[in-house]
Amino acid sequence: GADSSSVASDLTSGVENITATWQAFAALKEDGSVVTWGTSAYGGDGSVFTSGPVSSVVSDLSSGVVKVYSNRWAFAAVKTDGSVVAWGKGDYGGEAHSAQRCPSTCSDLDSGGVTLYSSRHSFAVVKTDGSVVSWGGHGGNSQGRCGECWPATASTQICAYPSPDHDSVAALLASGVASIASADSAMAALKEDGSVVTWGDKRYGADSSSVASDLTSGVEDITATCQAFAALK
């Protein structure tokens, strides 16, 4: 990402903020456009890299962007209408919309206003209605279905609490979520009723079963390190 010569003319003025993945940068400009450079697979040219054909979201980044977020592999931009545009490595958050992988729920990211959070491999948004949509790798959704947490049975390292049942956890994240804290490969959602829901890789704090009774109510804030969470009651 050190060589920005290909977009030098776009970076001479009007840049408000710069966000980075491991090997690429994205500059948000005053006019709501985004300029990217660096390694393509890490989001350097607005491309979405998946197992299928490479696609591009460059046209979606020409206007209307209000904020750009990143993890190590991908970028995600929130637009003025509340929609989300993602690009970079598809398996790790760079593919938010896919007719093949999530035909019925991709519209969850098309509107509604969002607050976006990222872990190393994934993204999650809390919408204005209090629901959560997550996608990407650990902390996102291993099945590639928008709007759902991945099932505990997907891998021995994957779990979701307080319930190991995939549908039950998804239901807990369908409403009432106030904020999300992100560890390296896990996420914890703080709900408006003071309860906590965690999901992702159990090696990184997703397994909250040992303190489940303490997380059912009264939690005011959640803070994360790389592999752990702390809840302030």
PDB file of C-alpha atoms in Angstrom:
ATOM      1  CA  GLY A   1       0.000   0.000   0.000  1.00  0.00           C
ATOM      2  CA  ALA A   2       2.954   2.384   0.112  1.00  0.00           C
ATOM      3  CA  ASP A   3       2.698   3.082  -3.627  1.00  0.00           C
ATOM      4  CA  SER A   4      -0.261   5.408  -4.155  1.00  0.00           C
ATOM      5  CA  SER A   5       1.003   6.743  -7.480  1.00  0.00           C
ATOM      6  CA  SER A   6      -1.876   5.183  -9.417  1.00  0.00           C
ATOM      7  CA  VAL A   7      -4.370   7.355  -7.516  1.00  0.00           C
ATOM      8  CA  ALA A   8      -2.103  10.303  -6.710  1.00  0.00           C
ATOM      9  CA  SER A   9      -4.309  12.844  -8.460  1.00  0.00           C
ATOM     10  CA  ASP A  10      -7.277  11.788  -6.315  1.00  0.00           C
ATOM     11  CA  LEU A  11      -5.342  12.295  -3.086  1.00  0.00           C
ATOM     12  CA  THR A  12      -4.167  15.868  -3.529  1.00  0.00           C
ATOM     13  CA  SER A  13      -7.146  17.351  -1.681  1.00  0.00           C
ATOM     14  CA  GLY A  14     -10.482  16.654  -0.041  1.00  0.00           C
ATOM     15  CA  VAL A  15      -9.500  13.566   1.958  1.00  0.00           C
ATOM     16  CA  GLU A  16     -11.266  13.345   5.322  1.00  0.00           C
ATOM     17  CA  ASN A  17     -10.166   9.975   6.655  1.00  0.00           C
ATOM     18  CA  ILE A  18      -7.988   6.971   5.778  1.00  0.00           C
ATOM     19  CA  THR A  19      -8.626   3.359   6.777  1.00  0.00           C
ATOM     20  CA  ALA A  20      -6.325   0.373   6.243  1.00  0.00           C
ATOM     21  CA  THR A  21      -6.302  -3.403   5.954  1.00  0.00           C
ATOM     22  CA  TRP A  22      -3.036  -5.358   6.129  1.00  0.00           C
ATOM     23  CA  GLN A  23      -1.972  -4.429   2.612  1.00  0.00           C
ATOM     24  CA  ALA A  24      -4.269  -1.695   1.328  1.00  0.00           C
ATOM     25  CA  PHE A  25      -5.707   1.727   2.105  1.00  0.00           C
ATOM     26  CA  ALA A  26      -9.054   3.427   1.541  1.00  0.00           C
ATOM     27  CA  ALA A  27      -9.434   7.213   1.631  1.00  0.00           C
ATOM     28  CA  LEU A  28     -12.853   8.749   2.264  1.00  0.00           C
ATOM     29  CA  LYS A  29     -13.244  12.131   0.574  1.00  0.00           C
ATOM     30  CA  GLU A  30     -15.421  15.131   1.363  1.00  0.00           C
ATOM     31  CA  ASP A  31     -17.685  14.394  -1.588  1.00  0.00           C
ATOM     32  CA  GLY A  32     -18.560  10.928  -0.227  1.00  0.00           C
ATOM     33  CA  SER A  33     -16.361   9.020  -2.670  1.00  0.00           C
ATOM     34  CA  VAL A  34     -13.718   6.444  -1.706  1.00  0.00           C
ATOM     35  CA  VAL A  35     -10.261   6.050  -3.251  1.00  0.00           C
ATOM     36  CA  THR A  36      -8.424   2.743  -2.742  1.00  0.00           C
ATOM     37  CA  TRP A  37      -4.895   1.527  -3.405  1.00  0.00           C
ATOM     38  CA  GLY A  38      -2.624  -1.352  -2.416  1.00  0.00           C
ATOM     39  CA  THR A  39      -2.900  -5.132  -2.842  1.00  0.00           C
ATOM     40  CA  SER A  40      -6.072  -6.043  -4.715  1.00  0.00           C
ATOM     41  CA  ALA A  41      -6.955  -9.069  -2.591  1.00  0.00           C
ATOM     42  CA  TYR A  42      -6.881  -6.874   0.509  1.00  0.00           C
ATOM     43  CA  GLY A  43      -9.235  -4.252  -0.924  1.00  0.00           C
ATOM     44  CA  GLY A  44      -6.742  -2.155  -2.840  1.00  0.00           C
ATOM     45  CA  ASP A  45      -8.829  -1.735  -5.982  1.00  0.00           C
ATOM     46  CA  GLY A  46     -12.448  -2.139  -4.915  1.00  0.00           C
ATOM     47  CA  SER A  47     -12.625  -5.786  -6.005  1.00  0.00           C
ATOM     48  CA  VAL A  48     -14.408  -8.640  -4.237  1.00  0.00           C
ATOM     49  CA  PHE A  49     -12.290 -11.808  -4.206  1.00  0.00           C
ATOM     50  CA  THR A  50     -14.200 -15.078  -3.783  1.00  0.00           C
ATOM     51  CA  SER A  51     -13.954 -18.614  -5.129  1.00  0.00           C
ATOM     52  CA  GLY A  52     -15.883 -17.425  -8.179  1.00  0.00           C
ATOM     53  CA  PRO A  53     -15.268 -14.590 -10.637  1.00  0.00           C
ATOM     54  CA  VAL A  54     -13.792 -11.390  -9.233  1.00  0.00           C
ATOM     55  CA  SER A  55     -16.355  -8.603  -9.041  1.00  0.00           C
ATOM     56  CA  SER A  56     -16.032  -4.890  -8.325  1.00  0.00           C
ATOM     57  CA  VAL A  57     -17.855  -2.357  -6.147  1.00  0.00           C
ATOM     58  CA  VAL A  58     -16.020   0.695  -7.480  1.00  0.00           C
ATOM     59  CA  SER A  59     -19.207   2.235  -8.869  1.00  0.00           C
ATOM     60  CA  ASP A  60     -20.830   1.952  -5.416  1.00  0.00           C
ATOM     61  CA  LEU A  61     -17.948   3.911  -3.886  1.00  0.00           C
ATOM     62  CA  SER A  62     -18.190   6.931  -6.172  1.00  0.00           C
ATOM     63  CA  SER A  63     -20.586   8.812  -3.881  1.00  0.00           C
ATOM     64  CA  GLY A  64     -22.712   8.655  -0.750  1.00  0.00           C
ATOM     65  CA  VAL A  65     -20.223   7.011   1.608  1.00  0.00           C
ATOM     66  CA  VAL A  66     -20.224   8.367   5.159  1.00  0.00           C
ATOM     67  CA  LYS A  67     -17.720   6.046   6.857  1.00  0.00           C
ATOM     68  CA  VAL A  68     -15.307   3.251   5.951  1.00  0.00           C
ATOM     69  CA  TYR A  69     -14.384   0.398   8.288  1.00  0.00           C
ATOM     70  CA  SER A  70     -11.799  -2.350   7.895  1.00  0.00           C
ATOM     71  CA  ASN A  71     -10.524  -5.614   9.285  1.00  0.00           C
ATOM     72  CA  ARG A  72      -7.261  -7.291   8.278  1.00  0.00           C
ATOM     73  CA  TRP A  73      -8.589  -8.501   4.940  1.00  0.00           C
ATOM     74  CA  ALA A  74     -11.476  -6.336   3.801  1.00  0.00           C
ATOM     75  CA  PHE A  75     -13.252  -2.990   3.887  1.00  0.00           C
ATOM     76  CA  ALA A  76     -16.897  -2.146   4.532  1.00  0.00           C
ATOM     77  CA  ALA A  77     -18.462   1.230   3.784  1.00  0.00           C
ATOM     78  CA  VAL A  78     -21.689   2.620   5.228  1.00  0.00           C
ATOM     79  CA  LYS A  79     -23.624   4.879   2.863  1.00  0.00           C
ATOM     80  CA  THR A  80     -26.027   7.736   3.515  1.00  0.00           C
ATOM     81  CA  ASP A  81     -29.060   5.502   2.939  1.00  0.00           C
ATOM     82  CA  GLY A  82     -27.891   3.012   5.576  1.00  0.00           C
ATOM     83  CA  SER A  83     -26.720   0.422   3.073  1.00  0.00           C
ATOM     84  CA  VAL A  84     -23.370  -1.376   3.332  1.00  0.00           C
ATOM     85  CA  VAL A  85     -20.806  -2.014   0.592  1.00  0.00           C
ATOM     86  CA  ALA A  86     -17.943  -4.452   1.242  1.00  0.00           C
ATOM     87  CA  TRP A  87     -14.875  -5.450  -0.736  1.00  0.00           C
ATOM     88  CA  GLY A  88     -11.604  -7.323  -0.340  1.00  0.00           C
ATOM     89  CA  LYS A  89     -11.218 -11.007   0.548  1.00  0.00           C
ATOM     90  CA  GLY A  90     -14.713 -12.453   0.350  1.00  0.00           C
ATOM     91  CA  ASP A  91     -14.352 -15.166   2.988  1.00  0.00           C
ATOM     92  CA  TYR A  92     -13.264 -12.597   5.553  1.00  0.00           C
ATOM     93  CA  GLY A  93     -15.892  -9.912   5.167  1.00  0.00           C
ATOM     94  CA  GLY A  94     -15.270  -8.648   1.657  1.00  0.00           C
ATOM     95  CA  GLU A  95     -18.466 -10.168   0.302  1.00  0.00           C
ATOM     96  CA  ALA A  96     -21.547  -8.766   2.017  1.00  0.00           C
ATOM     97  CA  HIS A  97     -23.962  -9.429  -0.854  1.00  0.00           C
ATOM     98  CA  SER A  98     -24.126 -12.670  -2.793  1.00  0.00           C
ATOM     99  CA  ALA A  99     -27.184 -14.011  -4.556  1.00  0.00           C
ATOM    100  CA  GLN A 100     -25.637 -17.477  -4.410  1.00  0.00           C
ATOM    101  CA  ARG A 101     -24.703 -17.481  -0.736  1.00  0.00           C
ATOM    102  CA  CYS A 102     -27.591 -15.556   0.801  1.00  0.00           C
ATOM    103  CA  PRO A 103     -30.428 -15.191  -1.685  1.00  0.00           C
ATOM    104  CA  SER A 104     -33.172 -14.265   0.760  1.00  0.00           C
ATOM    105  CA  THR A 105     -31.528 -11.999   3.323  1.00  0.00           C
ATOM    106  CA  CYS A 106     -29.028  -9.798   1.482  1.00  0.00           C
ATOM    107  CA  SER A 107     -31.600  -7.014   1.619  1.00  0.00           C
ATOM    108  CA  ASP A 108     -30.849  -6.794   5.351  1.00  0.00           C
ATOM    109  CA  LEU A 109     -27.787  -4.747   4.398  1.00  0.00           C
ATOM    110  CA  ASP A 110     -29.524  -2.550   1.853  1.00  0.00           C
ATOM    111  CA  SER A 111     -31.137  -0.038   4.200  1.00  0.00           C
ATOM    112  CA  GLY A 112     -32.117   0.725   7.755  1.00  0.00           C
ATOM    113  CA  GLY A 113     -29.147   2.651   9.069  1.00  0.00           C
ATOM    114  CA  VAL A 114     -26.308   0.791  10.746  1.00  0.00           C
ATOM    115  CA  THR A 115     -23.479   0.941  13.250  1.00  0.00           C
ATOM    116  CA  LEU A 116     -20.682  -1.286  12.023  1.00  0.00           C
ATOM    117  CA  TYR A 117     -18.144  -3.341  13.990  1.00  0.00           C
ATOM    118  CA  SER A 118     -15.226  -5.496  12.847  1.00  0.00           C
ATOM    119  CA  SER A 119     -13.115  -8.375  14.092  1.00  0.00           C
ATOM    120  CA  ARG A 120     -10.017  -9.728  12.350  1.00  0.00           C
ATOM    121  CA  HIS A 121     -12.041 -11.811   9.887  1.00  0.00           C
ATOM    122  CA  SER A 122     -15.559 -10.401   9.885  1.00  0.00           C
ATOM    123  CA  PHE A 123     -17.983  -7.533  10.142  1.00  0.00           C
ATOM    124  CA  ALA A 124     -21.237  -7.062  12.019  1.00  0.00           C
ATOM    125  CA  VAL A 125     -23.778  -4.269  11.955  1.00  0.00           C
ATOM    126  CA  VAL A 126     -26.377  -3.226  14.471  1.00  0.00           C
ATOM    127  CA  LYS A 127     -29.332  -1.759  12.624  1.00  0.00           C
ATOM    128  CA  THR A 128     -31.601   0.970  13.911  1.00  0.00           C
ATOM    129  CA  ASP A 129     -34.204  -1.679  14.774  1.00  0.00           C
ATOM    130  CA  GLY A 130     -31.713  -3.395  17.114  1.00  0.00           C
ATOM    131  CA  SER A 131     -31.100  -6.418  14.896  1.00  0.00           C
ATOM    132  CA  VAL A 132     -27.652  -7.748  13.977  1.00  0.00           C
ATOM    133  CA  VAL A 133     -26.340  -8.764  10.567  1.00  0.00           C
ATOM    134  CA  SER A 134     -22.917 -10.442  10.498  1.00  0.00           C
ATOM    135  CA  TRP A 135     -20.774 -11.841   7.718  1.00  0.00           C
ATOM    136  CA  GLY A 136     -17.239 -13.018   7.041  1.00  0.00           C
ATOM    137  CA  GLY A 137     -15.063 -15.520   8.871  1.00  0.00           C
ATOM    138  CA  HIS A 138     -14.757 -16.074  12.633  1.00  0.00           C
ATOM    139  CA  GLY A 139     -17.349 -13.856  14.278  1.00  0.00           C
ATOM    140  CA  GLY A 140     -19.295 -13.635  11.035  1.00  0.00           C
ATOM    141  CA  ASN A 141     -21.045 -16.559   9.419  1.00  0.00           C
ATOM    142  CA  SER A 142     -19.314 -19.725   8.230  1.00  0.00           C
ATOM    143  CA  GLN A 143     -22.322 -20.694   6.136  1.00  0.00           C
ATOM    144  CA  GLY A 144     -22.296 -17.434   4.179  1.00  0.00           C
ATOM    145  CA  ARG A 145     -25.895 -16.557   4.988  1.00  0.00           C
ATOM    146  CA  CYS A 146     -26.487 -12.896   5.735  1.00  0.00           C
ATOM    147  CA  GLY A 147     -28.154 -12.020   9.003  1.00  0.00           C
ATOM    148  CA  GLU A 148     -27.360 -15.242  10.842  1.00  0.00           C
ATOM    149  CA  CYS A 149     -24.702 -16.302  13.322  1.00  0.00           C
ATOM    150  CA  TRP A 150     -22.919 -19.454  12.325  1.00  0.00           C
ATOM    151  CA  PRO A 151     -23.990 -22.728  13.944  1.00  0.00           C
ATOM    152  CA  ALA A 152     -22.009 -24.269  16.779  1.00  0.00           C
ATOM    153  CA  THR A 153     -21.800 -27.474  14.778  1.00  0.00           C
ATOM    154  CA  ALA A 154     -19.917 -25.851  11.893  1.00  0.00           C
ATOM    155  CA  SER A 155     -16.558 -26.458  13.578  1.00  0.00           C
ATOM    156  CA  THR A 156     -15.204 -27.702  16.873  1.00  0.00           C
ATOM    157  CA  GLN A 157     -13.782 -24.219  17.361  1.00  0.00           C
ATOM    158  CA  ILE A 158     -17.027 -22.390  16.683  1.00  0.00           C
ATOM    159  CA  CYS A 159     -19.661 -21.752  19.285  1.00  0.00           C
ATOM    160  CA  ALA A 160     -22.415 -19.319  20.157  1.00  0.00           C
ATOM    161  CA  TYR A 161     -23.806 -18.571  23.601  1.00  0.00           C
ATOM    162  CA  PRO A 162     -25.958 -18.525  25.673  1.00  0.00           C
ATOM    163  CA  SER A 163     -27.478 -21.223  23.446  1.00  0.00           C
ATOM    164  CA  PRO A 164     -25.558 -23.722  21.282  1.00  0.00           C
ATOM    165  CA  ASP A 165     -28.566 -23.871  18.973  1.00  0.00           C
ATOM    166  CA  HIS A 166     -27.955 -21.795  15.871  1.00  0.00           C
ATOM    167  CA  ASP A 167     -31.539 -20.658  15.350  1.00  0.00           C
ATOM    168  CA  SER A 168     -31.928 -19.671  19.001  1.00  0.00           C
ATOM    169  CA  VAL A 169     -28.845 -17.456  18.926  1.00  0.00           C
ATOM    170  CA  ALA A 170     -29.934 -15.868  15.666  1.00  0.00           C
ATOM    171  CA  ALA A 171     -33.261 -15.100  17.318  1.00  0.00           C
ATOM    172  CA  LEU A 172     -31.505 -13.423  20.251  1.00  0.00           C
ATOM    173  CA  LEU A 173     -29.755 -11.113  17.803  1.00  0.00           C
ATOM    174  CA  ALA A 174     -32.927 -10.276  15.874  1.00  0.00           C
ATOM    175  CA  SER A 175     -33.813  -7.369  18.144  1.00  0.00           C
ATOM    176  CA  GLY A 176     -32.774  -5.384  21.199  1.00  0.00           C
ATOM    177  CA  VAL A 177     -29.029  -5.191  20.531  1.00  0.00           C
ATOM    178  CA  ALA A 178     -27.424  -1.937  21.679  1.00  0.00           C
ATOM    179  CA  SER A 179     -23.750  -2.461  20.769  1.00  0.00           C
ATOM    180  CA  ILE A 180     -21.080  -5.022  19.919  1.00  0.00           C
ATOM    181  CA  ALA A 181     -17.565  -5.576  21.254  1.00  0.00           C
ATOM    182  CA  SER A 182     -15.053  -7.358  19.019  1.00  0.00           C
ATOM    183  CA  ALA A 183     -12.158  -9.599  19.978  1.00  0.00           C
ATOM    184  CA  ASP A 184      -9.782 -11.030  17.381  1.00  0.00           C
ATOM    185  CA  SER A 185     -12.129 -13.800  16.192  1.00  0.00           C
ATOM    186  CA  ALA A 186     -15.244 -13.432  18.338  1.00  0.00           C
ATOM    187  CA  MET A 187     -17.969 -10.922  19.074  1.00  0.00           C
ATOM    188  CA  ALA A 188     -20.144 -10.078  22.067  1.00  0.00           C
ATOM    189  CA  ALA A 189     -23.437  -8.253  21.727  1.00  0.00           C
ATOM    190  CA  LEU A 190     -24.757  -6.127  24.586  1.00  0.00           C
ATOM    191  CA  LYS A 191     -28.530  -6.039  24.563  1.00  0.00           C
ATOM    192  CA  GLU A 192     -30.798  -3.257  25.799  1.00  0.00           C
ATOM    193  CA  ASP A 193     -31.968  -5.476  28.664  1.00  0.00           C
ATOM    194  CA  GLY A 194     -28.392  -5.788  29.950  1.00  0.00           C
ATOM    195  CA  SER A 195     -27.836  -9.354  28.730  1.00  0.00           C
ATOM    196  CA  VAL A 196     -24.935 -10.549  26.569  1.00  0.00           C
ATOM    197  CA  VAL A 197     -24.778 -12.856  23.532  1.00  0.00           C
ATOM    198  CA  THR A 198     -21.387 -14.130  22.283  1.00  0.00           C
ATOM    199  CA  TRP A 199     -20.363 -15.943  19.105  1.00  0.00           C
ATOM    200  CA  GLY A 200     -17.278 -16.822  17.052  1.00  0.00           C
ATOM    201  CA  ASP A 201     -14.172 -18.826  17.920  1.00  0.00           C
ATOM    202  CA  LYS A 202     -14.213 -20.171  21.481  1.00  0.00           C
ATOM    203  CA  ARG A 203     -10.448 -19.696  21.754  1.00  0.00           C
ATOM    204  CA  TYR A 204     -11.031 -15.944  21.496  1.00  0.00           C
ATOM    205  CA  GLY A 205     -13.788 -15.445  24.052  1.00  0.00           C
ATOM    206  CA  ALA A 206     -16.880 -16.701  22.225  1.00  0.00           C
ATOM    207  CA  ASP A 207     -17.534 -19.299  24.940  1.00  0.00           C
ATOM    208  CA  SER A 208     -19.165 -17.390  27.780  1.00  0.00           C
ATOM    209  CA  SER A 209     -20.883 -20.470  29.239  1.00  0.00           C
ATOM    210  CA  SER A 210     -18.784 -20.445  32.422  1.00  0.00           C
ATOM    211  CA  VAL A 211     -20.185 -17.020  33.364  1.00  0.00           C
ATOM    212  CA  ALA A 212     -23.553 -17.281  31.605  1.00  0.00           C
ATOM    213  CA  SER A 213     -25.556 -16.667  34.793  1.00  0.00           C
ATOM    214  CA  ASP A 214     -23.702 -13.384  35.317  1.00  0.00           C
ATOM    215  CA  LEU A 215     -24.495 -12.146  31.812  1.00  0.00           C
ATOM    216  CA  THR A 216     -28.261 -12.452  31.788  1.00  0.00           C
ATOM    217  CA  SER A 217     -28.850  -8.924  33.091  1.00  0.00           C
ATOM    218  CA  GLY A 218     -27.242  -5.829  34.545  1.00  0.00           C
ATOM    219  CA  VAL A 219     -24.355  -5.471  32.100  1.00  0.00           C
ATOM    220  CA  GLU A 220     -23.585  -1.841  31.224  1.00  0.00           C
ATOM    221  CA  ASP A 221     -20.539  -2.157  28.984  1.00  0.00           C
ATOM    222  CA  ILE A 222     -18.311  -4.765  27.301  1.00  0.00           C
ATOM    223  CA  THR A 223     -14.601  -4.376  26.543  1.00  0.00           C
ATOM    224  CA  ALA A 224     -12.429  -6.779  24.557  1.00  0.00           C
ATOM    225  CA  THR A 225      -8.773  -7.761  24.276  1.00  0.00           C
ATOM    226  CA  CYS A 226      -7.469 -10.002  21.483  1.00  0.00           C
ATOM    227  CA  GLN A 227      -8.777 -13.196  23.105  1.00  0.00           C
ATOM    228  CA  ALA A 228     -11.095 -12.181  25.925  1.00  0.00           C
ATOM    229  CA  PHE A 229     -14.014 -10.019  27.027  1.00  0.00           C
ATOM    230  CA  ALA A 230     -14.792  -8.121  30.236  1.00  0.00           C
ATOM    231  CA  ALA A 231     -18.297  -7.012  31.166  1.00  0.00           C
ATOM    232  CA  LEU A 232     -18.923  -4.070  33.510  1.00  0.00           C
ATOM    233  CA  LYS A 233     -22.090  -4.484  35.545  1.00  0.00           C
TER     234      LYS A 233
END
